[in-house]
Tab-separated table of C-alpha atoms and ligand atoms in Angstrom:
chain	number	residue	atom	x	y	z
A	1	MET	CA	-46.640	-76.617	310.682
A	2	PRO	CA	-48.880	-74.887	313.259
A	3	TYR	CA	-48.202	-75.818	316.873
A	4	SER	CA	-50.622	-78.071	318.763
A	5	LEU	CA	-52.948	-76.392	321.245
A	6	ALA	CA	-50.898	-77.783	324.136
A	7	MET	CA	-47.673	-76.388	322.638
A	8	GLN	CA	-49.330	-73.003	322.040
A	9	THR	CA	-50.339	-72.874	325.727
A	10	LEU	CA	-46.851	-73.900	326.838
A	11	ILE	CA	-45.253	-71.250	324.614
A	12	GLN	CA	-47.580	-68.616	326.053
A	13	ASN	CA	-46.467	-69.650	329.550
A	14	ILE	CA	-42.751	-69.737	328.844
A	15	ARG	CA	-42.860	-66.211	327.399
A	16	ASN	CA	-43.700	-64.894	330.827
A	17	ILE	CA	-41.054	-66.776	332.802
A	18	PRO	CA	-38.297	-64.516	334.193
A	19	LYS	CA	-34.942	-65.519	332.690
A	20	ALA	CA	-31.263	-64.635	332.534
A	21	GLU	CA	-29.481	-64.311	329.214
A	22	LEU	CA	-25.783	-65.231	329.491
A	23	HIS	CA	-24.598	-65.499	325.896
A	24	MET	CA	-25.333	-62.545	323.679
A	25	HIS	CA	-22.823	-60.528	321.631
A	26	ILE	CA	-24.010	-56.952	321.640
A	27	GLU	CA	-22.584	-56.353	318.155
A	28	GLY	CA	-24.781	-59.277	317.084
A	29	SER	CA	-27.886	-57.382	318.205
A	30	LEU	CA	-27.355	-54.699	315.543
A	31	GLU	CA	-30.424	-54.912	313.320
A	32	PRO	CA	-29.944	-53.993	309.638
A	33	GLU	CA	-32.132	-50.885	310.105
A	34	LEU	CA	-29.830	-49.626	312.884
A	35	ILE	CA	-26.724	-50.518	310.849
A	36	PHE	CA	-28.015	-48.314	308.029
A	37	ALA	CA	-29.059	-45.498	310.406
A	38	LEU	CA	-25.626	-45.475	312.048
A	39	ALA	CA	-23.862	-45.665	308.664
A	40	LYS	CA	-25.733	-42.536	307.647
A	41	ARG	CA	-25.096	-40.757	310.945
A	42	ASN	CA	-21.381	-41.566	310.824
A	43	GLN	CA	-20.938	-41.368	307.038
A	44	VAL	CA	-19.627	-44.901	306.795
A	45	ALA	CA	-19.937	-46.595	303.397
A	46	LEU	CA	-21.528	-50.062	303.440
A	47	PRO	CA	-20.999	-52.744	300.789
A	48	TYR	CA	-24.797	-53.318	300.668
A	49	ALA	CA	-27.290	-51.149	298.808
A	50	SER	CA	-30.183	-51.500	301.239
A	51	VAL	CA	-31.518	-53.044	304.449
A	52	GLU	CA	-33.080	-55.773	302.310
A	53	ALA	CA	-29.826	-56.512	300.471
A	54	LEU	CA	-27.975	-56.780	303.774
A	55	ARG	CA	-30.618	-59.070	305.265
A	56	ALA	CA	-30.531	-61.199	302.130
A	57	ALA	CA	-26.811	-61.809	302.775
A	58	TYR	CA	-27.641	-63.549	306.074
A	59	ALA	CA	-27.404	-67.046	304.600
A	60	PHE	CA	-24.582	-68.656	306.528
A	61	THR	CA	-22.850	-71.977	305.992
A	62	ASN	CA	-20.570	-71.978	309.042
A	63	LEU	CA	-19.219	-69.707	311.778
A	64	GLN	CA	-16.703	-67.897	309.546
A	65	SER	CA	-19.288	-67.030	306.893
A	66	PHE	CA	-21.244	-65.295	309.643
A	67	LEU	CA	-18.275	-63.575	311.266
A	68	ASP	CA	-17.295	-61.898	307.971
A	69	ILE	CA	-20.685	-60.136	307.785
A	70	TYR	CA	-20.862	-59.524	311.550
A	71	TYR	CA	-17.552	-57.619	311.539
A	72	ALA	CA	-18.659	-55.622	308.474
A	73	GLY	CA	-21.855	-54.629	310.296
A	74	ALA	CA	-19.905	-53.494	313.358
A	75	SER	CA	-17.909	-51.050	311.226
A	76	VAL	CA	-20.651	-48.416	311.621
A	77	LEU	CA	-19.958	-48.105	315.370
A	78	LEU	CA	-17.674	-45.137	316.059
A	79	HIS	CA	-18.861	-43.076	319.002
A	80	GLU	CA	-20.003	-43.607	322.586
A	81	GLN	CA	-23.556	-42.796	321.547
A	82	ASP	CA	-23.542	-45.532	318.900
A	83	PHE	CA	-22.647	-48.189	321.481
A	84	TYR	CA	-25.293	-46.766	323.809
A	85	ASP	CA	-28.008	-46.818	321.145
A	86	MET	CA	-27.132	-50.395	320.113
A	87	ALA	CA	-27.306	-51.650	323.682
A	88	MET	CA	-30.563	-49.817	324.503
A	89	ALA	CA	-32.225	-51.376	321.451
A	90	TYR	CA	-31.204	-54.821	322.768
A	91	PHE	CA	-32.384	-54.120	326.335
A	92	GLU	CA	-35.806	-53.089	325.080
A	93	ARG	CA	-36.131	-56.433	323.286
A	94	ALA	CA	-34.759	-58.342	326.268
A	95	HIS	CA	-37.280	-56.666	328.561
A	96	ALA	CA	-40.115	-57.634	326.227
A	97	ASP	CA	-38.951	-61.264	326.573
A	98	ASN	CA	-38.882	-61.099	330.400
A	99	VAL	CA	-35.095	-61.185	330.606
A	100	ILE	CA	-34.378	-59.751	334.049
A	101	HIS	CA	-30.604	-60.341	334.067
A	102	THR	CA	-28.239	-60.255	331.109
A	103	GLU	CA	-24.503	-60.622	330.671
A	104	ILE	CA	-23.401	-58.991	327.469
A	105	PHE	CA	-20.355	-59.869	325.407
A	106	PHE	CA	-18.571	-57.149	323.514
A	107	ASP	CA	-15.544	-57.349	321.181
A	108	PRO	CA	-13.322	-54.298	321.790
A	109	GLN	CA	-10.670	-55.364	319.287
A	110	THR	CA	-13.226	-55.139	316.475
A	111	HIS	CA	-13.442	-51.437	317.306
A	112	THR	CA	-9.965	-50.482	318.567
A	113	GLU	CA	-8.449	-52.007	315.400
A	114	ARG	CA	-10.460	-49.388	313.451
A	115	GLY	CA	-9.163	-46.572	315.648
A	116	VAL	CA	-12.124	-46.369	318.039
A	117	ALA	CA	-10.923	-45.674	321.586
A	118	MET	CA	-11.714	-48.127	324.404
A	119	ASN	CA	-13.497	-45.415	326.394
A	120	GLU	CA	-16.064	-44.860	323.594
A	121	VAL	CA	-16.915	-48.568	323.648
A	122	ILE	CA	-17.072	-49.224	327.372
A	123	ASN	CA	-18.579	-45.915	328.462
A	124	GLY	CA	-21.367	-46.191	325.893
A	125	LEU	CA	-22.242	-49.749	326.873
A	126	HIS	CA	-21.950	-49.025	330.601
A	127	ARG	CA	-24.252	-45.992	330.382
A	128	ALA	CA	-26.814	-48.163	328.629
A	129	CYS	CA	-26.518	-50.773	331.414
A	130	LEU	CA	-27.310	-48.096	334.005
A	131	ASP	CA	-30.282	-46.852	331.996
A	132	ALA	CA	-31.567	-50.407	331.463
A	133	LYS	CA	-31.679	-50.813	335.242
A	134	ALA	CA	-33.467	-47.505	335.710
A	135	LYS	CA	-35.935	-47.947	332.835
A	136	TRP	CA	-36.670	-51.686	332.820
A	137	ASP	CA	-35.157	-53.010	336.064
A	138	ILE	CA	-32.806	-55.236	334.047
A	139	ASN	CA	-29.476	-56.112	335.684
A	140	ALA	CA	-26.962	-55.887	332.854
A	141	LEU	CA	-23.278	-56.832	333.183
A	142	LEU	CA	-20.442	-56.544	330.649
A	143	ILE	CA	-18.073	-59.345	329.560
A	144	LEU	CA	-15.109	-58.249	327.445
A	145	CYS	CA	-14.280	-60.884	324.804
A	146	PHE	CA	-10.883	-61.447	323.247
A	147	LEU	CA	-10.885	-62.325	319.546
A	148	ARG	CA	-9.217	-65.712	319.255
A	149	HIS	CA	-8.193	-65.258	315.591
A	150	LEU	CA	-5.843	-62.501	316.810
A	151	SER	CA	-2.679	-63.074	318.848
A	152	GLU	CA	-2.396	-63.382	322.614
A	153	GLU	CA	-0.237	-60.217	322.486
A	154	SER	CA	-3.215	-58.335	321.070
A	155	ALA	CA	-5.433	-59.774	323.823
A	156	LEU	CA	-2.908	-58.666	326.465
A	157	GLU	CA	-2.856	-55.139	325.008
A	158	THR	CA	-6.643	-55.119	325.046
A	159	LEU	CA	-6.745	-56.152	328.704
A	160	GLU	CA	-4.248	-53.385	329.498
A	161	ALA	CA	-6.347	-50.804	327.612
A	162	ALA	CA	-9.454	-51.946	329.515
A	163	ARG	CA	-7.798	-51.851	332.929
A	164	PRO	CA	-8.953	-48.267	333.755
A	165	TYR	CA	-12.520	-49.541	333.258
A	166	ARG	CA	-12.083	-52.694	335.366
A	167	ASP	CA	-15.003	-51.759	337.632
A	168	LYS	CA	-17.380	-51.613	334.670
A	169	LEU	CA	-16.673	-55.247	333.716
A	170	ILE	CA	-17.828	-58.503	335.319
A	171	GLY	CA	-15.582	-60.768	333.291
A	172	VAL	CA	-13.748	-61.768	330.129
A	173	GLY	CA	-14.555	-64.267	327.395
A	174	LEU	CA	-13.126	-65.704	324.195
A	175	ASP	CA	-14.904	-65.642	320.838
A	176	SER	CA	-14.527	-65.487	317.032
A	177	SER	CA	-13.122	-68.228	314.745
A	178	GLU	CA	-12.760	-71.318	316.911
A	179	VAL	CA	-11.071	-74.052	314.878
A	180	GLY	CA	-7.298	-73.574	314.762
A	181	HIS	CA	-7.375	-71.192	317.728
A	182	PRO	CA	-7.437	-73.432	320.821
A	183	PRO	CA	-8.055	-71.972	324.281
A	184	GLU	CA	-4.474	-72.766	325.425
A	185	LYS	CA	-3.296	-69.949	323.120
A	186	PHE	CA	-4.770	-67.530	325.701
A	187	SER	CA	-3.580	-69.040	328.988
A	188	ARG	CA	-1.545	-65.977	330.083
A	189	VAL	CA	-4.189	-63.354	329.397
A	190	PHE	CA	-6.812	-65.437	331.190
A	191	ALA	CA	-4.508	-65.880	334.207
A	192	MET	CA	-3.990	-62.109	334.297
A	193	SER	CA	-7.723	-61.525	334.006
A	194	ARG	CA	-8.403	-63.890	336.904
A	195	ASP	CA	-5.785	-62.029	338.951
A	196	LEU	CA	-7.777	-58.833	338.338
A	197	GLY	CA	-10.804	-60.556	339.894
A	198	LEU	CA	-12.604	-60.900	336.568
A	199	ARG	CA	-14.912	-63.893	336.010
A	200	VAL	CA	-13.894	-66.076	333.055
A	201	VAL	CA	-15.824	-67.827	330.278
A	202	ALA	CA	-14.900	-69.054	326.784
A	203	HIS	CA	-16.579	-70.222	323.622
A	204	ALA	CA	-15.622	-73.877	323.162
A	205	GLY	CA	-17.129	-76.887	321.451
A	206	GLU	CA	-19.293	-74.913	319.008
A	207	GLU	CA	-17.344	-75.962	315.899
A	208	GLY	CA	-14.205	-76.994	317.789
A	209	PRO	CA	-13.628	-80.466	319.296
A	210	PRO	CA	-14.266	-81.591	322.907
A	211	ALA	CA	-10.491	-81.136	323.494
A	212	TYR	CA	-11.071	-77.369	323.356
A	213	ILE	CA	-13.632	-77.661	326.187
A	214	TRP	CA	-11.104	-79.584	328.309
A	215	GLN	CA	-8.534	-76.846	327.590
A	216	ALA	CA	-10.973	-74.051	328.467
A	217	LEU	CA	-11.578	-75.762	331.821
A	218	ASP	CA	-7.989	-76.775	332.612
A	219	ASP	CA	-5.867	-74.058	330.998
A	220	LEU	CA	-8.160	-71.037	331.187
A	221	LYS	CA	-10.056	-72.217	334.295
A	222	VAL	CA	-13.332	-70.951	332.941
A	223	GLU	CA	-16.479	-70.984	335.071
A	224	ARG	CA	-18.889	-71.455	332.145
A	225	ILE	CA	-18.598	-72.834	328.625
A	226	ASP	CA	-20.224	-70.894	325.798
A	227	HIS	CA	-21.980	-73.285	323.388
A	228	GLY	CA	-20.214	-76.534	324.376
A	229	VAL	CA	-22.656	-78.637	322.380
A	230	ARG	CA	-19.885	-80.925	321.089
A	231	CYS	CA	-19.243	-82.114	324.664
A	232	LEU	CA	-21.694	-84.925	323.946
A	233	GLU	CA	-19.002	-86.631	321.831
A	234	ASP	CA	-16.949	-87.257	324.964
A	235	PRO	CA	-18.699	-89.121	327.845
A	236	ALA	CA	-15.859	-88.405	330.311
A	237	LEU	CA	-16.223	-84.697	329.576
A	238	VAL	CA	-20.010	-84.823	330.037
A	239	ALA	CA	-19.479	-86.575	333.388
A	240	ARG	CA	-17.090	-83.846	334.516
A	241	LEU	CA	-19.325	-80.960	333.347
A	242	ALA	CA	-22.286	-82.540	335.146
A	243	LYS	CA	-20.374	-83.298	338.342
A	244	GLU	CA	-18.849	-79.811	338.574
A	245	ARG	CA	-22.090	-78.136	337.442
A	246	ILE	CA	-20.255	-76.132	334.804
A	247	PRO	CA	-22.958	-74.164	333.012
A	248	LEU	CA	-23.196	-74.348	329.218
A	249	THR	CA	-24.717	-71.350	327.434
A	250	VAL	CA	-26.448	-72.991	324.491
A	251	CYS	CA	-27.745	-70.971	321.525
A	252	PRO	CA	-30.192	-73.091	319.458
A	253	LEU	CA	-31.070	-70.692	316.615
A	254	SER	CA	-27.384	-69.838	316.236
A	255	ASN	CA	-26.550	-73.540	315.946
A	256	LEU	CA	-29.211	-73.907	313.306
A	257	LYS	CA	-28.159	-70.829	311.266
A	258	LEU	CA	-24.449	-71.721	311.400
A	259	CYS	CA	-25.159	-75.349	310.459
A	260	VAL	CA	-23.814	-76.747	313.744
A	261	THR	CA	-27.039	-78.739	313.775
A	262	PRO	CA	-28.866	-79.631	310.509
A	263	ASP	CA	-32.324	-79.319	312.031
A	264	LEU	CA	-33.606	-78.000	315.376
A	265	ARG	CA	-35.285	-81.376	315.935
A	266	GLN	CA	-31.795	-82.834	316.141
A	267	HIS	CA	-30.470	-80.133	318.435
A	268	PRO	CA	-28.481	-81.610	321.372
A	269	LEU	CA	-30.154	-79.517	324.124
A	270	LYS	CA	-32.550	-82.245	325.218
A	271	LYS	CA	-29.707	-84.761	325.467
A	272	MET	CA	-27.711	-82.243	327.460
A	273	LEU	CA	-30.565	-81.775	329.935
A	274	ASN	CA	-31.070	-85.531	330.172
A	275	ALA	CA	-27.352	-85.924	330.975
A	276	GLY	CA	-27.844	-83.638	333.971
A	277	LEU	CA	-25.873	-80.730	332.499
A	278	CYS	CA	-26.532	-77.151	333.619
A	279	ALA	CA	-27.581	-75.993	330.124
A	280	THR	CA	-29.220	-72.646	329.382
A	281	ILE	CA	-30.896	-71.122	326.297
A	282	ASN	CA	-29.508	-67.873	324.824
A	283	SER	CA	-29.715	-65.859	321.612
A	284	ASP	CA	-25.988	-65.364	320.697
A	285	ASP	CA	-26.415	-62.867	317.815
A	286	PRO	CA	-30.148	-62.268	317.710
A	287	ALA	CA	-30.201	-59.799	314.807
A	288	TYR	CA	-28.439	-62.336	312.578
A	289	PHE	CA	-29.874	-65.662	313.670
A	290	GLY	CA	-33.608	-65.078	313.537
A	291	GLY	CA	-34.610	-64.123	317.014
A	292	TYR	CA	-34.137	-62.901	320.542
A	293	MET	CA	-34.502	-64.855	323.756
A	294	ASN	CA	-38.135	-65.955	323.534
A	295	ALA	CA	-37.819	-66.840	319.841
A	296	ASN	CA	-35.013	-69.209	320.830
A	297	TRP	CA	-37.058	-70.714	323.667
A	298	GLU	CA	-40.171	-71.126	321.527
A	299	ALA	CA	-38.468	-72.717	318.512
A	300	THR	CA	-36.508	-75.091	320.746
A	301	PHE	CA	-39.489	-76.127	322.863
A	302	ALA	CA	-41.546	-76.879	319.757
A	303	ALA	CA	-38.755	-78.736	317.934
A	304	LEU	CA	-37.686	-80.868	320.908
A	305	ASP	CA	-41.110	-81.219	322.495
A	306	LEU	CA	-39.846	-79.824	325.786
A	307	THR	CA	-42.145	-79.465	328.790
A	308	MET	CA	-43.012	-76.937	331.487
A	309	GLU	CA	-40.662	-78.869	333.781
A	310	ASP	CA	-37.840	-78.308	331.275
A	311	ALA	CA	-38.719	-74.608	331.187
A	312	VAL	CA	-38.351	-74.321	334.954
A	313	THR	CA	-35.054	-76.231	334.816
A	314	LEU	CA	-33.705	-73.967	332.064
A	315	ALA	CA	-34.727	-70.768	333.848
A	316	ARG	CA	-33.299	-72.052	337.143
A	317	ASN	CA	-30.071	-72.993	335.371
A	318	SER	CA	-29.786	-69.480	333.946
A	319	PHE	CA	-29.995	-67.962	337.437
A	320	GLU	CA	-27.652	-70.574	338.895
A	321	ALA	CA	-25.100	-69.722	336.190
A	322	ALA	CA	-25.374	-65.929	336.517
A	323	PHE	CA	-22.428	-63.978	337.947
A	324	VAL	CA	-24.312	-62.512	340.916
A	325	ASP	CA	-24.081	-62.642	344.700
A	326	GLU	CA	-26.208	-65.171	346.575
A	327	ALA	CA	-28.775	-62.615	347.756
A	328	THR	CA	-29.428	-61.526	344.162
A	329	ARG	CA	-29.654	-65.162	343.046
A	330	THR	CA	-32.158	-65.937	345.799
A	331	GLY	CA	-34.223	-62.940	344.674
A	332	TYR	CA	-34.238	-64.178	341.069
A	333	LEU	CA	-35.272	-67.687	342.116
A	334	ALA	CA	-38.086	-66.211	344.235
A	335	LYS	CA	-39.299	-64.302	341.157
A	336	LEU	CA	-39.236	-67.547	339.194
A	337	ASP	CA	-41.254	-69.361	341.891
A	338	ALA	CA	-43.736	-66.476	341.975
A	339	ALA	CA	-44.282	-66.818	338.210
A	340	PHE	CA	-46.153	-70.105	338.821
B	401	HPA	N1	-19.051	-67.934	318.036
B	401	HPA	C1	-17.862	-67.361	318.046
B	401	HPA	N2	-17.693	-66.042	317.962
B	401	HPA	C2	-18.766	-65.265	317.873
B	401	HPA	C3	-20.036	-65.811	317.874
B	401	HPA	C4	-20.188	-67.227	317.966
B	401	HPA	O1	-21.270	-67.809	317.957
B	401	HPA	N3	-20.889	-64.758	317.774
B	401	HPA	C5	-20.161	-63.643	317.744
B	401	HPA	N4	-18.864	-63.944	317.803
B	402	ZN	ZN1	-21.318	-66.557	320.912
């Protein structure tokens, strides 16, 4: 259905708002064309005959059905240059969507388990972050994610392997298969990460229950919750998240594609904003879920009939939730004010 004239005008305006993206897995920005180009460059065999065949496989029923294909796609990444090229392709898209600050998740265990050294991963991504600043004036930070389907021992080894690159990281996170892998499984590695001065976030309440959000807050002491949409099932949890202004990095097109919500018109974002939560919009795995930052904003605004006021709130929330010093935050908020 075509958008109303008013919605078309609103969408035009929200495209130009400066924003921060706080929930984006860089391996999830690998477009099929780049997967095939890297497979050729690195002589990696793919179980798909063509770009079209790969794209046709992007019909997901839940988180795990996506993760299986996502890890297969990441198998083409071998060298520093591959990580650099992947990140630069994302930054170009982010810049086009007026993303001025982005905090990128990466999954080192997906690569080190295949024999790729940590330095190839982090140096490639870090070099791209520097070039994104120089080329597009994007502030890009790196968040190392532990894979929760693996053991805490493996996460501890990963933290140890990343220690020489501590200064290239802003924080750590927790991702992959949620149900059956509660946050409390990672209490020690998160405590060690906090001791290193790393900021801490975790995926919780995407497919997992509200109890996982409580655990992420109390056991891991996270500063933001990734997804967190299932918090609405627990009024006491909503009250706490609102009172403590814990940001939630919501990913609407991801929730739609992974069947967390049956229809964007039933997406919980509006209820989350109405409950006074510090919710933000993000793309999660944009190459797999049908769009980058502005595609997420546009589809969500149209489906939930959000307003310009909501847009300002969402952009403000993204800057409030960013891991930056207060002077940088003030600068971002001034840019937001200047956009009106
Ligand atoms: N959830 C959990 N793990 C992930 C996701 C997600 O949405 N994307 C990439 N890894
Ligand atoms: Zn995610």
